[in-house]
Structure formats: C-alpha cells, structure tokens
Amino acid sequence: MRVLVIGSGGREHALLLGLDRDPAVTELHAAPGNAGTAALATNHAVDVASADAVVALARQIAADLVVIGPEVPLVLGVADALRAAGIDTFGPSAQAAQIEGSKAFAKDVMAAAGVRTARAEIVDNPAELDAALDRFGPTWVVKDDGLAAGKGVVVTADRAAARAHAADCLENGHPVLLESFLDGPEVSLFCLVDGETVVPLLPAQDHKRVGDGDKGPNTGGMGAYTPLPWLPQSMVDRIVDEVCKPVAAELVKRGTPFTGLLYAGLAIDAEGPAVVEFNCRFGDPETQGVLELLESPLGEALAATARGTLAELPPLRWHDGAAVVVVLAAENYPGRPRIGDPITGAGADGVLHAGTAVDDRGEVVSAGGRVLSVVGRGADLTAARAQAYERLAQVKLTGSHFRTDIGKAAEDGAIHL
C-alpha cells in the first residue's frame, strides 16, 4: 500500500512513523512534510489547500490511500476532490468537517443529537457584545467561530480580556461564540468513524496553556499524556455512547456522514461528559502519544475507515504502559516565533518534527512555533515522563522553551472525577 500523508506537523510525523511500522505499507509520501518526515517518506512541495494540486500528486505517485492531517484542507474540501477522483481518503468531507470549521454548526449538531455541551450564544454584531458578555461569567469562554489552529479560544476571569478577544474576532469579520465555563478535568478522545461505526482510541489529556501550572495564553498544545490513570473505562464507554455515536448518527441523518477521525474534547464533571469542542482530525500533540502505544497496524485501520469497512476491523490492540509528549517551542511562541536557528539532537529517538526545515547548508533549523515533540514511553506515567524529559534534555535550540509538568498532576494523583 502506497500512502500519502498531507501535512507538515508533529501529528503527520507521528502518522508516518505509525504507518512505517505497518508491514502492509510499502511506500510513504508526505506533502509538504518537514525535515523529520524526510527520513521516512518522500516529501513533496505541494499547496495542501489546493484540491487540484493534491489530487494531481496522489495520481502521480499512484497513492492507494491519502491521509489528510490538518483541518484546513478538510474544511476546504480536499477529501471530496480525492474521493471524486476515485482515491481512498482518510478524512471527512467539507460538510462533515464543519464540526470543527464552524462552532455554531457543531452546537446545532449536538443539540439535535442530544449531546451535553456548554450553554452558548453567537455574537455577530459588536453592538450586542457587552450585553451578551453580561449573560456569562464570572469565567468567560470566548471562541472565534472558525479555524484558529487551537489558539482562537480565550478562557478568563477578566471581563476586559474576554471583551478584547471577542472584539478582535468581530473586527476581523468572524462571529464570536460565548460559552458557559465547564468545570472538571479535560479529556481528548479520538475515534475512528465510518458513518455510524465508531471505534475509540486511547483517551489522552492535552496541556493547552504555554506555561507550567496552566499559566499563560492558550497554544496549539504544549504536551499530552495517555492513557489517563484517573479515567475509568466506564467513563470512556459513556463518552462513546453519549457523545461520539450520537454525533456520528446525526451527521449520517443529515446526509453528511463522517469518514475519518472525530476528536471530542470534553470536560468531565459530576454530571458526566460535556463537549468543549470537536475537531475533524487527529489532534496535535495527543496523536504522538496515542500512536506510540498502538500495536495494531495503523495503515489497516485508516484504510478500513476510508473504504467503509471499519465495522469489519479486528479490535485494536494496545501496548501496555504510558506515553508522554513534551513540545519544544520556539522563542516567543505563541507570539511570532523566532525561526531559522539550528537544532541539535533533532534526529534522536522519540523526537518528532513539526516546525522544522533544512537550510541551504543541510542543517535542520526551526521553522515554526511548535518546533519538536519529544515522546517518552514507559511501564507507567512516571517512567514515560522520565524518558520524555531525558530525551528532551539532549535537544538544543536557542531561546526555546517547554513545560516541565506534562502529566505531573496525573502522576501525583491530583486529578479526580
């Protein structure tokens, strides 16, 4: 099986590593890829937002399967174009991808499916903003109603900060979603979805804030760990039965069945799971950890989803133990990152590339905000954390920063339902 992976981040590097371990996968391609994926796959400089360019590349390399990593090409309909060309594709249609592309659409689907989520209100007129803010708080959740690479959300007890973010979104022509604050620990659950067939992967927990102790602004994700020692299997089953399956069924009912990876971001409180957000693709950095523990062949699972035979896939097998992912970010991230600096240790075991490139001298250099993901695996969370931070200590990048507490609260037994 020849597989083309679309995207350039740590998620795509993890997908390629997983596919490389599948004996049925004989050839790997990435578009555009990064400095790390070049060791596993043939990188192609293609505009991934262009359906015509992606279809042409898939035909050129005779791809048996295309796996679309990022949300932008999905929302723009690249999966639709590939399927129309007769190419098996892992990733939802543009209509189904609105579950991430439009938070208002997601709220409508959840309401129809009877899925619990935060109370929400759309504001599209600046004149209505202050009155709407008065109906929420004292912790405000303000979301850009569109794609924002994980950074369009502000959660704050400061009304002025909430108002400033909302006003900025409106000024840029984007409606704003105000939500009630959901208390309780957060969970990321990925599910392979093929119509109404839903197959969950391991639950994970992302760390969104830039600084230790969940301080500072939101980022695209500074680290993750899996599985969650504090989350019983019964709660995972509830999430699948009360959230993922009803949403998948509602999309089928609407004539826009979902094919690919449905990501449910949830808060778990005394009443059970409530949806914070949906994504229409593998999450980054949780993917790096979840796929590290997958024992079943990844290519087989993705192909079965793409080809409509997920219901026939054998139960997924997982390695024992835990995995921890720590993101190394460039100086000034999540602001405008410093780029172009050489990286030492980028080729070591467990180091996955995201914002990297190769310069004119053949050196690996930083090329984005989240530069690398470092993965540790061990018999338990303590061992996995130790390995991740040992590996990270061998990587050097001027001005870079990372969180030192990824998975620490769970290791300490400080997270409770």
Short mmCIF file of C-alpha atoms in Angstrom, two decimals:
data_model
loop_
_atom_site.label_atom_id
_atom_site.label_comp_id
_atom_site.label_asym_id
_atom_site.label_seq_id
_atom_site.Cartn_x
_atom_site.Cartn_y
_atom_site.Cartn_z
CA MET A 1 0.00 0.00 0.00
CA ARG A 2 1.37 3.39 -1.07
CA VAL A 3 0.24 6.08 1.38
CA LEU A 4 0.34 9.86 1.03
CA VAL A 5 0.09 11.88 4.26
CA ILE A 6 -0.97 15.51 3.90
CA GLY A 7 0.50 18.00 6.39
CA SER A 8 3.75 19.20 7.91
CA GLY A 9 3.49 18.91 11.69
CA GLY A 10 4.24 16.59 14.57
CA ARG A 11 0.92 14.85 14.02
CA GLU A 12 1.92 13.96 10.46
CA HIS A 13 5.37 12.77 11.57
CA ALA A 14 3.62 10.50 14.11
CA LEU A 15 1.23 9.19 11.45
CA LEU A 16 4.15 8.39 9.15
CA LEU A 17 6.02 6.62 11.97
CA GLY A 18 2.94 4.54 12.70
CA LEU A 19 2.40 3.73 9.02
CA ASP A 20 6.07 2.80 8.67
CA ARG A 21 5.56 0.09 11.30
CA ASP A 22 2.70 -1.48 9.28
CA PRO A 23 4.13 -4.27 7.07
CA ALA A 24 1.36 -3.71 4.50
CA VAL A 25 2.62 -0.16 3.86
CA THR A 26 5.33 -0.34 1.21
CA GLU A 27 5.82 3.30 0.24
CA LEU A 28 5.34 6.58 2.11
CA HIS A 29 4.93 10.12 0.80
CA ALA A 30 4.36 13.41 2.62
CA ALA A 31 3.11 16.75 1.37
CA PRO A 32 4.72 19.02 2.25
CA GLY A 33 6.26 17.17 5.22
CA ASN A 34 9.15 18.53 7.25
CA ALA A 35 12.81 17.83 7.99
CA GLY A 36 11.88 14.79 10.11
CA THR A 37 9.42 13.18 7.73
CA ALA A 38 12.09 13.20 5.03
CA ALA A 39 13.76 10.27 6.82
CA LEU A 40 10.60 8.15 6.41
CA ALA A 41 8.89 9.41 3.29
CA THR A 42 9.38 11.29 0.05
CA ASN A 43 8.45 14.92 0.72
CA HIS A 44 6.59 16.86 -1.96
CA ALA A 45 6.32 20.68 -2.05
CA VAL A 46 2.58 20.96 -2.68
CA ASP A 47 -0.04 23.51 -1.65
CA VAL A 48 -2.17 21.28 0.58
CA ALA A 49 -5.09 23.72 0.43
CA SER A 50 -5.33 23.18 -3.34
CA ALA A 51 -7.56 20.21 -4.15
CA ASP A 52 -6.27 20.11 -7.73
CA ALA A 53 -2.63 20.01 -6.60
CA VAL A 54 -3.24 17.25 -4.03
CA VAL A 55 -5.24 15.12 -6.48
CA ALA A 56 -2.53 15.54 -9.12
CA LEU A 57 0.16 14.42 -6.67
CA ALA A 58 -1.89 11.43 -5.50
CA ARG A 59 -2.33 10.35 -9.11
CA GLN A 60 1.33 10.95 -9.93
CA ILE A 61 2.54 8.63 -7.16
CA ALA A 62 -0.41 6.20 -7.61
CA ALA A 63 -1.41 6.54 -3.95
CA ASP A 64 -3.58 3.72 -2.61
CA LEU A 65 -4.56 5.81 0.41
CA VAL A 66 -4.39 9.52 1.24
CA VAL A 67 -4.43 10.55 4.92
CA ILE A 68 -5.23 14.22 5.50
CA GLY A 69 -3.75 15.52 8.74
CA PRO A 70 -4.65 19.23 9.12
CA GLU A 71 -8.09 20.78 9.35
CA VAL A 72 -7.72 23.47 6.66
CA PRO A 73 -7.62 21.15 3.60
CA LEU A 74 -10.52 19.15 5.09
CA VAL A 75 -12.70 22.23 5.55
CA LEU A 76 -11.77 23.33 2.01
CA GLY A 77 -12.97 20.03 0.50
CA VAL A 78 -9.71 18.33 -0.46
CA ALA A 79 -11.08 14.96 0.72
CA ASP A 80 -14.13 15.42 -1.52
CA ALA A 81 -11.93 16.04 -4.55
CA LEU A 82 -9.79 12.97 -3.84
CA ARG A 83 -12.83 10.74 -3.45
CA ALA A 84 -14.33 12.15 -6.66
CA ALA A 85 -11.08 11.09 -8.36
CA GLY A 86 -11.58 7.54 -7.05
CA ILE A 87 -8.80 7.70 -4.44
CA ASP A 88 -9.35 6.17 -0.98
CA THR A 89 -9.12 9.01 1.53
CA PHE A 90 -8.98 9.19 5.32
CA GLY A 91 -10.65 12.45 6.26
CA PRO A 92 -14.18 13.85 6.25
CA SER A 93 -15.99 15.78 3.54
CA ALA A 94 -16.07 19.57 3.69
CA GLN A 95 -19.63 19.43 5.01
CA ALA A 96 -18.82 16.94 7.77
CA ALA A 97 -15.61 18.88 8.61
CA GLN A 98 -17.82 21.81 9.66
CA ILE A 99 -17.99 20.01 13.01
CA GLU A 100 -14.66 21.80 13.55
CA GLY A 101 -14.85 24.54 10.93
CA SER A 102 -17.93 26.14 12.47
CA LYS A 103 -18.59 26.02 16.18
CA ALA A 104 -22.16 27.13 15.50
CA PHE A 105 -22.66 24.08 13.25
CA ALA A 106 -21.20 21.82 15.95
CA LYS A 107 -23.61 23.27 18.53
CA ASP A 108 -26.54 22.66 16.18
CA VAL A 109 -25.49 19.04 15.61
CA MET A 110 -25.09 18.46 19.35
CA ALA A 111 -28.49 19.96 20.09
CA ALA A 112 -30.12 17.70 17.52
CA ALA A 113 -28.22 14.65 18.81
CA GLY A 114 -28.98 15.36 22.47
CA VAL A 115 -25.30 15.72 23.37
CA ARG A 116 -24.42 17.65 26.51
CA THR A 117 -22.30 20.76 25.99
CA ALA A 118 -21.84 24.26 27.36
CA ARG A 119 -24.61 26.85 27.03
CA ALA A 120 -23.63 29.04 24.12
CA GLU A 121 -24.54 32.22 22.29
CA ILE A 122 -23.33 33.53 18.92
CA VAL A 123 -22.49 37.23 18.66
CA ASP A 124 -22.01 38.68 15.18
CA ASN A 125 -22.71 42.35 15.91
CA PRO A 126 -20.29 44.43 18.02
CA ALA A 127 -23.24 46.43 19.36
CA GLU A 128 -24.58 43.28 21.06
CA LEU A 129 -21.27 42.21 22.62
CA ASP A 130 -21.47 43.87 26.05
CA ALA A 131 -24.99 42.67 26.77
CA ALA A 132 -24.03 39.15 25.75
CA LEU A 133 -20.92 39.19 27.99
CA ASP A 134 -23.18 40.18 30.90
CA ARG A 135 -25.09 36.92 30.42
CA PHE A 136 -21.92 34.88 31.01
CA GLY A 137 -19.07 34.81 33.51
CA PRO A 138 -17.53 35.18 36.03
CA THR A 139 -15.27 32.89 33.96
CA TRP A 140 -15.73 33.76 30.29
CA VAL A 141 -15.12 31.37 27.41
CA VAL A 142 -14.76 33.27 24.11
CA LYS A 143 -14.24 31.37 20.86
CA ASP A 144 -13.53 32.50 17.31
CA ASP A 145 -16.26 30.79 15.24
CA GLY A 146 -13.82 29.39 12.71
CA LEU A 147 -10.44 27.73 12.39
CA ALA A 148 -7.78 29.24 14.61
CA ALA A 149 -5.15 26.48 14.91
CA GLY A 150 -6.07 25.83 18.53
CA LYS A 151 -5.42 29.43 19.56
CA GLY A 152 -8.82 31.04 18.94
CA VAL A 153 -10.11 30.40 22.46
CA VAL A 154 -9.73 32.64 25.49
CA VAL A 155 -10.79 31.36 28.93
CA THR A 156 -10.50 34.10 31.52
CA ALA A 157 -11.97 35.56 34.70
CA ASP A 158 -11.03 39.01 33.36
CA ARG A 159 -14.03 40.54 31.59
CA ALA A 160 -11.86 43.10 29.82
CA ALA A 161 -9.66 40.35 28.36
CA ALA A 162 -12.74 38.41 27.23
CA ARG A 163 -14.14 41.53 25.61
CA ALA A 164 -10.87 42.36 23.87
CA HIS A 165 -10.63 38.90 22.29
CA ALA A 166 -14.26 39.00 21.18
CA ALA A 167 -13.88 42.47 19.72
CA ASP A 168 -10.75 41.40 17.84
CA CYS A 169 -12.60 38.44 16.28
CA LEU A 170 -15.52 40.64 15.27
CA GLU A 171 -13.20 43.26 13.82
CA ASN A 172 -11.67 40.54 11.62
CA GLY A 173 -15.13 39.61 10.36
CA HIS A 174 -15.51 36.45 12.45
CA PRO A 175 -18.59 35.78 14.60
CA VAL A 176 -17.88 35.03 18.27
CA LEU A 177 -19.16 32.13 20.34
CA LEU A 178 -19.63 32.82 24.06
CA GLU A 179 -19.93 29.74 26.25
CA SER A 180 -20.58 28.91 29.87
CA PHE A 181 -17.49 27.58 31.62
CA LEU A 182 -17.32 23.80 32.04
CA ASP A 183 -15.52 22.75 35.20
CA GLY A 184 -13.75 19.42 35.67
CA PRO A 185 -10.73 17.72 34.09
CA GLU A 186 -10.48 17.72 30.29
CA VAL A 187 -10.20 14.65 28.09
CA SER A 188 -9.34 14.21 24.43
CA LEU A 189 -10.91 11.12 22.88
CA PHE A 190 -10.13 10.21 19.27
CA CYS A 191 -12.50 7.91 17.40
CA LEU A 192 -12.20 6.32 14.00
CA VAL A 193 -15.58 6.97 12.39
CA ASP A 194 -17.08 5.42 9.27
CA GLY A 195 -20.71 6.52 9.05
CA GLU A 196 -22.30 5.21 12.25
CA THR A 197 -19.40 2.88 13.10
CA VAL A 198 -17.29 4.37 15.91
CA VAL A 199 -14.02 2.85 17.18
CA PRO A 200 -12.38 4.75 20.07
CA LEU A 201 -8.63 5.08 20.52
CA LEU A 202 -6.94 5.66 23.89
CA PRO A 203 -8.04 8.77 25.81
CA ALA A 204 -5.43 11.47 26.28
CA GLN A 205 -5.09 14.82 28.01
CA ASP A 206 -3.63 17.88 26.28
CA HIS A 207 -1.93 20.81 28.05
CA LYS A 208 -3.01 23.96 26.20
CA ARG A 209 -1.53 26.78 28.24
CA VAL A 210 2.00 27.84 27.44
CA GLY A 211 3.37 27.76 31.00
CA ASP A 212 3.71 25.36 33.92
CA GLY A 213 0.68 25.16 36.16
CA ASP A 214 -1.59 26.02 33.22
CA LYS A 215 -0.46 29.65 33.22
CA GLY A 216 -0.30 31.98 30.24
CA PRO A 217 -2.11 32.09 26.90
CA ASN A 218 -3.55 29.15 25.00
CA THR A 219 -1.37 27.43 22.43
CA GLY A 220 -1.85 24.69 19.88
CA GLY A 221 -0.80 22.30 22.68
CA MET A 222 2.37 22.07 24.78
CA GLY A 223 2.22 18.37 25.60
CA ALA A 224 0.00 15.39 26.33
CA TYR A 225 -0.10 12.01 28.01
CA THR A 226 -2.02 8.77 27.53
CA PRO A 227 -3.77 6.77 28.90
CA LEU A 228 -5.40 8.60 31.82
CA PRO A 229 -4.94 6.71 35.12
CA TRP A 230 -7.78 8.68 36.72
CA LEU A 231 -10.35 7.96 33.97
CA PRO A 232 -12.19 4.62 34.30
CA GLN A 233 -13.10 2.61 31.21
CA SER A 234 -16.76 3.07 32.13
CA MET A 235 -16.40 6.81 31.50
CA VAL A 236 -14.73 6.20 28.14
CA ASP A 237 -17.69 3.99 27.25
CA ARG A 238 -20.07 6.78 28.30
CA ILE A 239 -18.25 9.28 26.09
CA VAL A 240 -18.56 6.95 23.09
CA ASP A 241 -22.23 6.16 23.77
CA GLU A 242 -23.40 9.62 24.85
CA VAL A 243 -21.25 11.82 22.59
CA CYS A 244 -19.44 10.22 19.68
CA LYS A 245 -22.04 7.73 18.45
CA PRO A 246 -24.97 10.19 18.61
CA VAL A 247 -22.99 12.84 16.70
CA ALA A 248 -21.91 10.31 14.06
CA ALA A 249 -25.53 9.17 13.68
CA GLU A 250 -26.78 12.77 13.39
CA LEU A 251 -24.29 13.51 10.60
CA VAL A 252 -25.48 10.40 8.74
CA LYS A 253 -29.07 11.54 9.24
CA ARG A 254 -28.18 14.91 7.69
CA GLY A 255 -26.72 13.22 4.62
CA THR A 256 -23.16 14.23 5.53
CA PRO A 257 -21.66 11.06 7.05
CA PHE A 258 -18.29 11.45 8.75
CA THR A 259 -15.34 9.42 7.48
CA GLY A 260 -12.05 9.78 9.32
CA LEU A 261 -11.01 10.83 12.81
CA LEU A 262 -13.53 12.55 15.07
CA TYR A 263 -11.85 14.26 18.01
CA ALA A 264 -14.00 15.01 21.04
CA GLY A 265 -12.60 17.49 23.53
CA LEU A 266 -14.55 17.09 26.77
CA ALA A 267 -14.82 18.24 30.35
CA ILE A 268 -15.85 15.61 32.90
CA ASP A 269 -17.86 16.93 35.84
CA ALA A 270 -20.29 15.49 38.36
CA GLU A 271 -22.93 15.03 35.65
CA GLY A 272 -20.58 13.20 33.30
CA PRO A 273 -19.01 14.19 29.96
CA ALA A 274 -19.76 17.53 28.29
CA VAL A 275 -18.29 18.60 24.94
CA VAL A 276 -15.88 21.52 24.87
CA GLU A 277 -15.15 21.18 21.14
CA PHE A 278 -14.95 18.78 18.23
CA ASN A 279 -12.12 18.51 15.75
CA CYS A 280 -12.35 16.77 12.40
CA ARG A 281 -8.84 15.28 12.50
CA PHE A 282 -6.14 13.81 14.73
CA GLY A 283 -5.17 16.25 17.46
CA ASP A 284 -1.64 17.52 17.95
CA PRO A 285 0.16 16.69 20.31
CA GLU A 286 -2.09 13.86 21.59
CA THR A 287 -1.59 11.86 18.37
CA GLN A 288 2.12 11.50 19.04
CA GLY A 289 1.41 9.72 22.32
CA VAL A 290 -1.63 7.68 21.29
CA LEU A 291 0.03 6.25 18.19
CA GLU A 292 3.16 5.43 20.20
CA LEU A 293 1.05 2.88 22.11
CA LEU A 294 -0.88 1.48 19.13
CA GLU A 295 0.09 -2.14 18.48
CA SER A 296 -2.40 -2.85 15.66
CA PRO A 297 -1.32 -1.95 12.09
CA LEU A 298 -2.15 1.73 11.56
CA GLY A 299 -2.44 1.52 7.78
CA GLU A 300 -5.01 -1.25 8.06
CA ALA A 301 -7.15 0.82 10.45
CA LEU A 302 -7.00 4.01 8.39
CA ALA A 303 -7.68 2.15 5.13
CA ALA A 304 -10.68 0.33 6.62
CA THR A 305 -12.12 3.67 7.73
CA ALA A 306 -11.54 5.23 4.31
CA ARG A 307 -13.01 2.25 2.44
CA GLY A 308 -16.14 1.91 4.54
CA THR A 309 -15.16 -1.39 6.16
CA LEU A 310 -14.37 -0.17 9.69
CA ALA A 311 -17.05 -2.44 11.16
CA GLU A 312 -15.01 -5.44 9.95
CA LEU A 313 -11.73 -4.28 11.52
CA PRO A 314 -10.46 -6.55 14.33
CA PRO A 315 -10.42 -4.93 17.79
CA LEU A 316 -7.49 -2.54 18.19
CA ARG A 317 -4.55 -3.80 20.26
CA TRP A 318 -2.51 -1.52 22.52
CA HIS A 319 0.87 -1.76 24.21
CA ASP A 320 0.85 -1.70 28.00
CA GLY A 321 2.22 1.33 29.80
CA ALA A 322 2.01 5.05 29.12
CA ALA A 323 3.30 7.66 26.70
CA VAL A 324 4.14 11.32 27.36
CA VAL A 325 4.68 14.03 24.75
CA VAL A 326 6.50 17.28 25.53
CA VAL A 327 6.53 20.07 22.95
CA LEU A 328 9.65 22.16 22.43
CA ALA A 329 8.55 25.62 21.29
CA ALA A 330 10.49 28.43 19.66
CA GLU A 331 11.36 31.66 21.45
CA ASN A 332 8.30 33.96 21.78
CA TYR A 333 5.71 31.26 20.92
CA PRO A 334 2.67 31.54 20.96
CA GLY A 335 3.51 35.01 19.68
CA ARG A 336 5.50 35.43 16.48
CA PRO A 337 8.19 32.73 16.85
CA ARG A 338 11.88 33.13 16.25
CA ILE A 339 12.85 30.84 13.33
CA GLY A 340 15.92 29.80 11.36
CA ASP A 341 18.02 28.61 14.32
CA PRO A 342 19.94 25.30 14.10
CA ILE A 343 18.69 22.41 16.24
CA THR A 344 20.99 19.91 17.93
CA GLY A 345 19.66 16.41 18.64
CA ALA A 346 16.70 16.59 16.26
CA GLY A 347 17.42 13.12 14.88
CA ALA A 348 17.36 11.26 18.20
CA ASP A 349 14.88 8.53 19.16
CA GLY A 350 11.49 9.83 20.20
CA VAL A 351 12.00 13.26 18.62
CA LEU A 352 9.21 14.12 16.18
CA HIS A 353 9.43 17.15 13.94
CA ALA A 354 6.79 19.86 13.50
CA GLY A 355 8.14 23.35 12.74
CA THR A 356 11.43 22.30 11.13
CA ALA A 357 13.16 22.72 7.77
CA VAL A 358 16.55 22.05 6.21
CA ASP A 359 18.58 25.15 5.36
CA ASP A 360 20.99 25.76 2.48
CA ARG A 361 23.82 24.10 4.42
CA GLY A 362 21.80 20.94 5.04
CA GLU A 363 21.23 21.74 8.72
CA VAL A 364 17.92 21.17 10.47
CA VAL A 365 16.60 24.54 11.63
CA SER A 366 13.49 25.87 13.37
CA ALA A 367 10.69 26.93 11.04
CA GLY A 368 7.62 27.37 13.24
CA GLY A 369 6.27 27.93 16.72
CA ARG A 370 5.99 24.37 17.96
CA VAL A 371 9.27 23.00 16.68
CA LEU A 372 9.53 19.43 18.02
CA SER A 373 7.52 16.90 20.02
CA VAL A 374 9.56 14.59 22.26
CA VAL A 375 7.88 11.29 23.14
CA GLY A 376 8.67 9.11 26.13
CA ARG A 377 7.21 5.66 26.76
CA GLY A 378 7.38 3.55 29.89
CA ALA A 379 5.69 0.98 32.09
CA ASP A 380 3.74 3.75 33.78
CA LEU A 381 3.32 7.52 33.67
CA THR A 382 6.33 8.12 35.92
CA ALA A 383 8.64 6.13 33.64
CA ALA A 384 7.21 7.70 30.49
CA ARG A 385 7.66 11.23 31.88
CA ALA A 386 11.23 10.44 32.89
CA GLN A 387 12.12 9.19 29.42
CA ALA A 388 10.46 12.14 27.67
CA TYR A 389 12.38 14.70 29.71
CA GLU A 390 15.65 12.74 29.44
CA ARG A 391 15.30 12.79 25.67
CA LEU A 392 14.35 16.46 25.66
CA ALA A 393 17.49 17.33 27.62
CA GLN A 394 19.57 16.18 24.64
CA VAL A 395 17.88 18.63 22.25
CA LYS A 396 19.23 22.17 21.95
CA LEU A 397 17.57 25.17 20.29
CA THR A 398 18.44 28.79 21.12
CA GLY A 399 15.71 30.54 23.09
CA SER A 400 13.38 27.54 23.10
CA HIS A 401 11.02 26.70 25.95
CA PHE A 402 8.86 23.82 27.16
CA ARG A 403 6.62 22.88 30.07
CA THR A 404 8.17 20.81 32.84
CA ASP A 405 4.87 19.50 34.22
CA ILE A 406 3.30 17.49 31.38
CA GLY A 407 1.39 14.65 33.05
CA LYS A 408 2.67 15.65 36.50
CA ALA A 409 -0.74 16.22 38.11
CA ALA A 410 -1.89 12.77 36.99
CA GLU A 411 1.38 11.21 38.18
CA ASP A 412 0.84 12.82 41.59
CA GLY A 413 -2.74 11.53 41.76
CA ALA A 414 -4.05 15.09 41.87
CA ILE A 415 -6.77 14.66 39.22
CA HIS A 416 -10.10 13.26 40.39
CA LEU A 417 -13.54 12.83 38.90
#
